[in-house]
Short mmCIF file of C-alpha atoms in Angstrom, two decimals:
data_model
loop_
_atom_site.label_atom_id
_atom_site.label_comp_id
_atom_site.label_asym_id
_atom_site.label_seq_id
_atom_site.Cartn_x
_atom_site.Cartn_y
_atom_site.Cartn_z
CA MET F 1 -6.61 -5.66 -2.04
CA LYS F 2 -2.84 -5.96 -2.18
CA ALA F 3 -1.72 -2.38 -1.54
CA VAL F 4 -2.72 0.81 0.23
CA ILE F 5 -1.86 4.22 -1.23
CA PHE F 6 -1.91 7.04 1.27
CA ASP F 7 -2.34 10.70 0.64
CA LEU F 8 0.15 12.44 2.89
CA ASP F 9 -1.11 15.75 4.22
CA GLY F 10 -4.23 15.34 6.33
CA VAL F 11 -3.93 11.54 6.38
CA LEU F 12 -0.53 10.79 7.95
CA VAL F 13 0.49 14.30 9.01
CA SER F 14 -1.14 17.69 9.11
CA THR F 15 0.86 20.47 7.50
CA ASP F 16 -2.26 22.51 6.76
CA GLU F 17 -1.23 25.19 9.20
CA LEU F 18 2.23 25.47 7.61
CA HIS F 19 0.67 25.85 4.16
CA TYR F 20 -1.77 28.40 5.53
CA GLN F 21 0.97 30.50 7.13
CA ALA F 22 3.08 30.42 3.96
CA TRP F 23 0.19 31.39 1.68
CA LEU F 24 -0.89 34.06 4.17
CA GLN F 25 2.55 35.70 3.89
CA ILE F 26 2.34 35.66 0.09
CA ALA F 27 -1.20 37.05 0.04
CA ARG F 28 -0.32 39.85 2.46
CA SER F 29 2.72 40.82 0.43
CA GLU F 30 0.41 41.20 -2.59
CA GLY F 31 -2.36 43.01 -0.71
CA ILE F 32 -4.79 40.11 -1.24
CA SER F 33 -7.28 39.04 1.42
CA PHE F 34 -6.73 35.46 2.53
CA ASP F 35 -8.55 33.49 5.19
CA ARG F 36 -9.07 29.91 6.29
CA THR F 37 -12.23 29.56 4.22
CA LEU F 38 -10.27 30.27 1.06
CA ASN F 39 -7.45 28.06 2.33
CA ASP F 40 -9.85 25.10 2.45
CA ARG F 41 -10.20 25.37 -1.33
CA LEU F 42 -6.47 24.72 -1.69
CA ARG F 43 -6.51 21.25 -0.15
CA GLY F 44 -5.46 18.46 -2.53
CA VAL F 45 -4.51 20.72 -5.45
CA SER F 46 -1.13 21.71 -6.81
CA ARG F 47 0.91 24.75 -5.78
CA MET F 48 0.25 26.62 -9.02
CA GLN F 49 -3.45 25.84 -8.92
CA SER F 50 -3.53 27.06 -5.31
CA LEU F 51 -1.87 30.29 -6.37
CA GLU F 52 -4.43 30.76 -9.14
CA ILE F 53 -7.23 30.42 -6.62
CA ILE F 54 -5.65 33.05 -4.35
CA LEU F 55 -5.02 35.43 -7.27
CA GLU F 56 -8.74 35.37 -8.08
CA ARG F 57 -9.00 37.99 -5.32
CA ALA F 58 -6.28 40.18 -6.79
CA GLY F 59 -7.22 43.48 -8.37
CA HIS F 60 -5.02 42.93 -11.41
CA GLY F 61 -3.59 40.20 -13.59
CA TYR F 62 -0.21 38.50 -13.23
CA ALA F 63 2.27 37.46 -15.88
CA GLN F 64 3.34 33.83 -15.85
CA LYS F 65 6.82 34.75 -14.63
CA GLU F 66 5.31 36.68 -11.74
CA LYS F 67 3.18 33.68 -10.80
CA GLU F 68 6.14 31.37 -10.91
CA ALA F 69 8.14 33.72 -8.70
CA LEU F 70 5.34 33.86 -6.13
CA ALA F 71 5.04 30.08 -6.16
CA ARG F 72 8.79 29.70 -5.55
CA GLN F 73 8.61 32.26 -2.75
CA LYS F 74 5.74 30.39 -1.10
CA ASN F 75 7.61 27.11 -1.33
CA GLY F 76 10.69 28.65 0.22
CA ILE F 77 8.65 29.85 3.21
CA TYR F 78 6.93 26.48 3.48
CA ARG F 79 10.18 24.48 3.35
CA THR F 80 11.61 26.66 6.10
CA LEU F 81 8.60 25.81 8.26
CA LEU F 82 8.95 22.13 7.35
CA GLY F 83 12.42 22.18 8.83
CA MET F 84 10.78 22.32 12.24
CA LEU F 85 8.67 19.21 11.56
CA THR F 86 9.41 16.20 13.84
CA PRO F 87 8.07 12.62 14.08
CA ASP F 88 5.75 13.89 16.82
CA ALA F 89 3.75 15.59 14.06
CA LEU F 90 2.48 12.23 12.79
CA LEU F 91 -1.27 12.00 13.18
CA PRO F 92 -2.64 9.53 15.77
CA GLY F 93 -2.30 5.91 14.68
CA ALA F 94 -0.27 6.66 11.54
CA ARG F 95 2.94 4.81 12.43
CA GLU F 96 1.04 1.90 14.00
CA THR F 97 -1.16 1.52 10.94
CA LEU F 98 1.75 1.53 8.54
CA CYS F 99 3.78 -0.95 10.58
CA THR F 100 0.83 -3.32 10.98
CA LEU F 101 0.01 -3.26 7.29
CA ARG F 102 3.57 -4.17 6.43
CA LYS F 103 3.54 -6.92 9.06
CA ARG F 104 0.49 -8.34 7.30
CA GLY F 105 2.20 -8.34 3.91
CA ILE F 106 0.34 -5.34 2.44
CA LYS F 107 2.32 -3.01 0.19
CA THR F 108 2.21 0.71 1.04
CA ALA F 109 2.79 3.82 -1.05
CA ILE F 110 2.43 7.57 -0.93
CA GLY F 111 0.21 9.28 -3.52
CA SER F 112 0.58 13.01 -2.94
CA SER F 113 0.49 16.05 -5.18
CA SER F 114 3.13 17.69 -2.98
CA LYS F 115 6.59 18.12 -4.44
CA ASN F 116 7.86 18.26 -0.86
CA ALA F 117 6.68 14.74 -0.01
CA PRO F 118 10.23 13.26 0.18
CA LEU F 119 11.32 16.01 2.59
CA ILE F 120 8.24 15.54 4.76
CA LEU F 121 8.74 11.76 4.94
CA GLN F 122 12.37 12.32 5.88
CA GLN F 123 11.46 14.81 8.62
CA LEU F 124 8.87 12.38 9.99
CA GLN F 125 11.37 9.50 9.78
CA ILE F 126 8.91 7.19 8.02
CA GLU F 127 10.44 6.99 4.54
CA THR F 128 11.38 3.32 5.08
CA LEU F 129 7.72 2.39 5.70
CA PHE F 130 6.77 2.75 2.02
CA ASP F 131 7.44 0.56 -0.99
CA ALA F 132 6.91 3.48 -3.37
CA VAL F 133 6.43 7.24 -3.40
CA SER F 134 4.40 8.99 -6.10
CA ASP F 135 4.54 12.75 -5.57
CA GLY F 136 4.14 16.05 -7.39
CA ASN F 137 7.61 15.95 -8.94
CA GLY F 138 7.14 15.27 -12.64
CA LEU F 139 3.35 15.08 -12.51
CA GLN F 140 1.51 16.51 -15.50
CA HIS F 141 -1.84 16.65 -13.72
CA SER F 142 -2.92 17.13 -10.12
CA LYS F 143 -5.95 15.63 -8.36
CA PRO F 144 -8.75 15.02 -9.23
CA HIS F 145 -6.82 13.62 -12.21
CA PRO F 146 -5.81 10.01 -11.39
CA GLU F 147 -2.17 10.30 -12.54
CA VAL F 148 -0.57 10.36 -9.10
CA PHE F 149 -2.36 7.18 -8.01
CA LEU F 150 -1.82 5.36 -11.29
CA ARG F 151 1.89 6.07 -10.96
CA ALA F 152 1.87 4.72 -7.40
CA ALA F 153 0.25 1.47 -8.59
CA GLU F 154 2.83 1.21 -11.37
CA TYR F 155 5.71 1.74 -8.93
CA LEU F 156 4.22 -0.93 -6.66
CA GLY F 157 3.79 -3.35 -9.53
CA GLU F 158 0.07 -3.75 -8.78
CA GLN F 159 -3.11 -3.34 -10.79
CA PRO F 160 -5.30 -0.32 -9.93
CA GLN F 161 -8.20 -2.55 -8.94
CA ASP F 162 -6.00 -4.17 -6.31
CA CYS F 163 -5.23 -0.85 -4.61
CA LEU F 164 -7.05 1.03 -1.86
CA VAL F 165 -6.51 4.81 -1.55
CA VAL F 166 -6.83 6.65 1.76
CA GLU F 167 -7.75 10.32 1.31
CA ASP F 168 -9.03 13.27 3.32
CA ALA F 169 -9.95 15.52 0.34
CA GLU F 170 -12.80 15.15 -2.10
CA ALA F 171 -10.45 15.79 -5.03
CA GLY F 172 -8.39 12.84 -3.87
CA ILE F 173 -11.43 10.56 -3.65
CA GLN F 174 -12.39 11.56 -7.18
CA ALA F 175 -8.86 10.84 -8.38
CA ALA F 176 -8.86 7.41 -6.77
CA LYS F 177 -12.15 6.45 -8.37
CA ALA F 178 -10.98 7.80 -11.75
CA ALA F 179 -7.92 5.52 -11.38
CA GLY F 180 -10.19 2.49 -10.94
CA MET F 181 -9.26 2.09 -7.26
CA GLN F 182 -11.29 1.77 -4.09
CA ALA F 183 -11.30 4.82 -1.83
CA ALA F 184 -11.42 5.17 1.95
CA ALA F 185 -12.32 8.63 3.22
CA LEU F 186 -11.12 10.39 6.34
CA GLY F 187 -12.06 13.76 7.76
CA SER F 188 -13.97 16.11 5.49
CA ALA F 189 -13.82 13.63 2.61
CA ARG F 190 -16.22 11.36 4.51
CA THR F 191 -19.09 13.35 3.00
CA CYS F 192 -17.96 12.58 -0.55
CA PRO F 193 -20.59 10.29 -2.14
CA LYS F 194 -17.92 8.55 -4.28
CA ALA F 195 -16.06 7.13 -1.29
CA ASP F 196 -16.32 3.36 -0.89
CA TYR F 197 -15.52 3.45 2.83
CA ARG F 198 -15.63 6.04 5.57
CA LEU F 199 -13.11 5.88 8.40
CA ASP F 200 -13.57 7.46 11.82
CA ARG F 201 -9.84 7.08 12.45
CA LEU F 202 -6.89 5.85 10.43
CA MET F 203 -6.44 2.63 12.36
CA ASP F 204 -9.95 1.51 11.28
CA LEU F 205 -8.22 0.72 8.00
CA LEU F 206 -6.71 -2.39 9.57
CA THR F 207 -10.11 -4.08 9.71
CA PHE F 208 -9.91 -4.42 5.91
CA PHE F 209 -6.71 -6.45 6.22
CA PRO F 210 -7.16 -9.10 8.92
CA MET F 211 -4.14 -10.91 10.29
CA CYS F 212 -3.10 -13.89 8.19
CA ASN F 213 -0.48 -15.96 10.02
CA ASN F 214 0.88 -17.74 6.96
CA LYS F 215 1.64 -14.44 5.21
CA GLU F 216 2.91 -12.37 8.08
CA THR F 217 6.46 -11.06 8.22
CA SER F 218 8.30 -9.69 11.20
CA ALA F 219 7.42 -6.07 12.02
CA THR F 220 10.29 -5.60 14.50
CA ASP F 221 12.39 -3.50 12.12
CA TRP F 222 9.45 -1.30 11.19
CA LEU F 223 8.35 -0.67 14.77
CA GLY F 224 11.82 0.40 15.82
#
């Protein structure tokens, strides 16, 4: 494998609580019951699809313009919360894993359905650790459709079969396999039968890419 494509939320950082708080405000404003069980259904899907799931509990229908307004309102709340995100929010082993992969000559990319991926990477101060970013901006389909990962491979200049995807959501595992890629599962995605590998922690990924002295490059700049 020549490249690793990372989902963002739940793999490198956890913004689940920020999404939950933003959707909770929207649901309450509309008089819709919303809890963490329902919130789990929103993982790995687009903003509009998430809204549709929440509106299933509404007592009436919504026009498309109303839905779009609610989605914009939710994103505004979420982006405000993201403004408080710092590099300390990186999940354990995330920076070390990225830096080591790059030291070993492995390309890295983001494959996320989030339209806020560039802002999150900037807040975490890890945007320079990726060769490519494929995010929700301009996507026609969200996971489990493979589009986001196929775009990442294209941006990297690699064939899908040479890419490994790291995901924490079943929809993401399905998308990776539909793209013709191998899939490593973290967290709740470890129960997905389609996963090729199951990781206890992110740094276990490094065992797939052993050190190769004749291909290594200096990691000093990446480690800061």
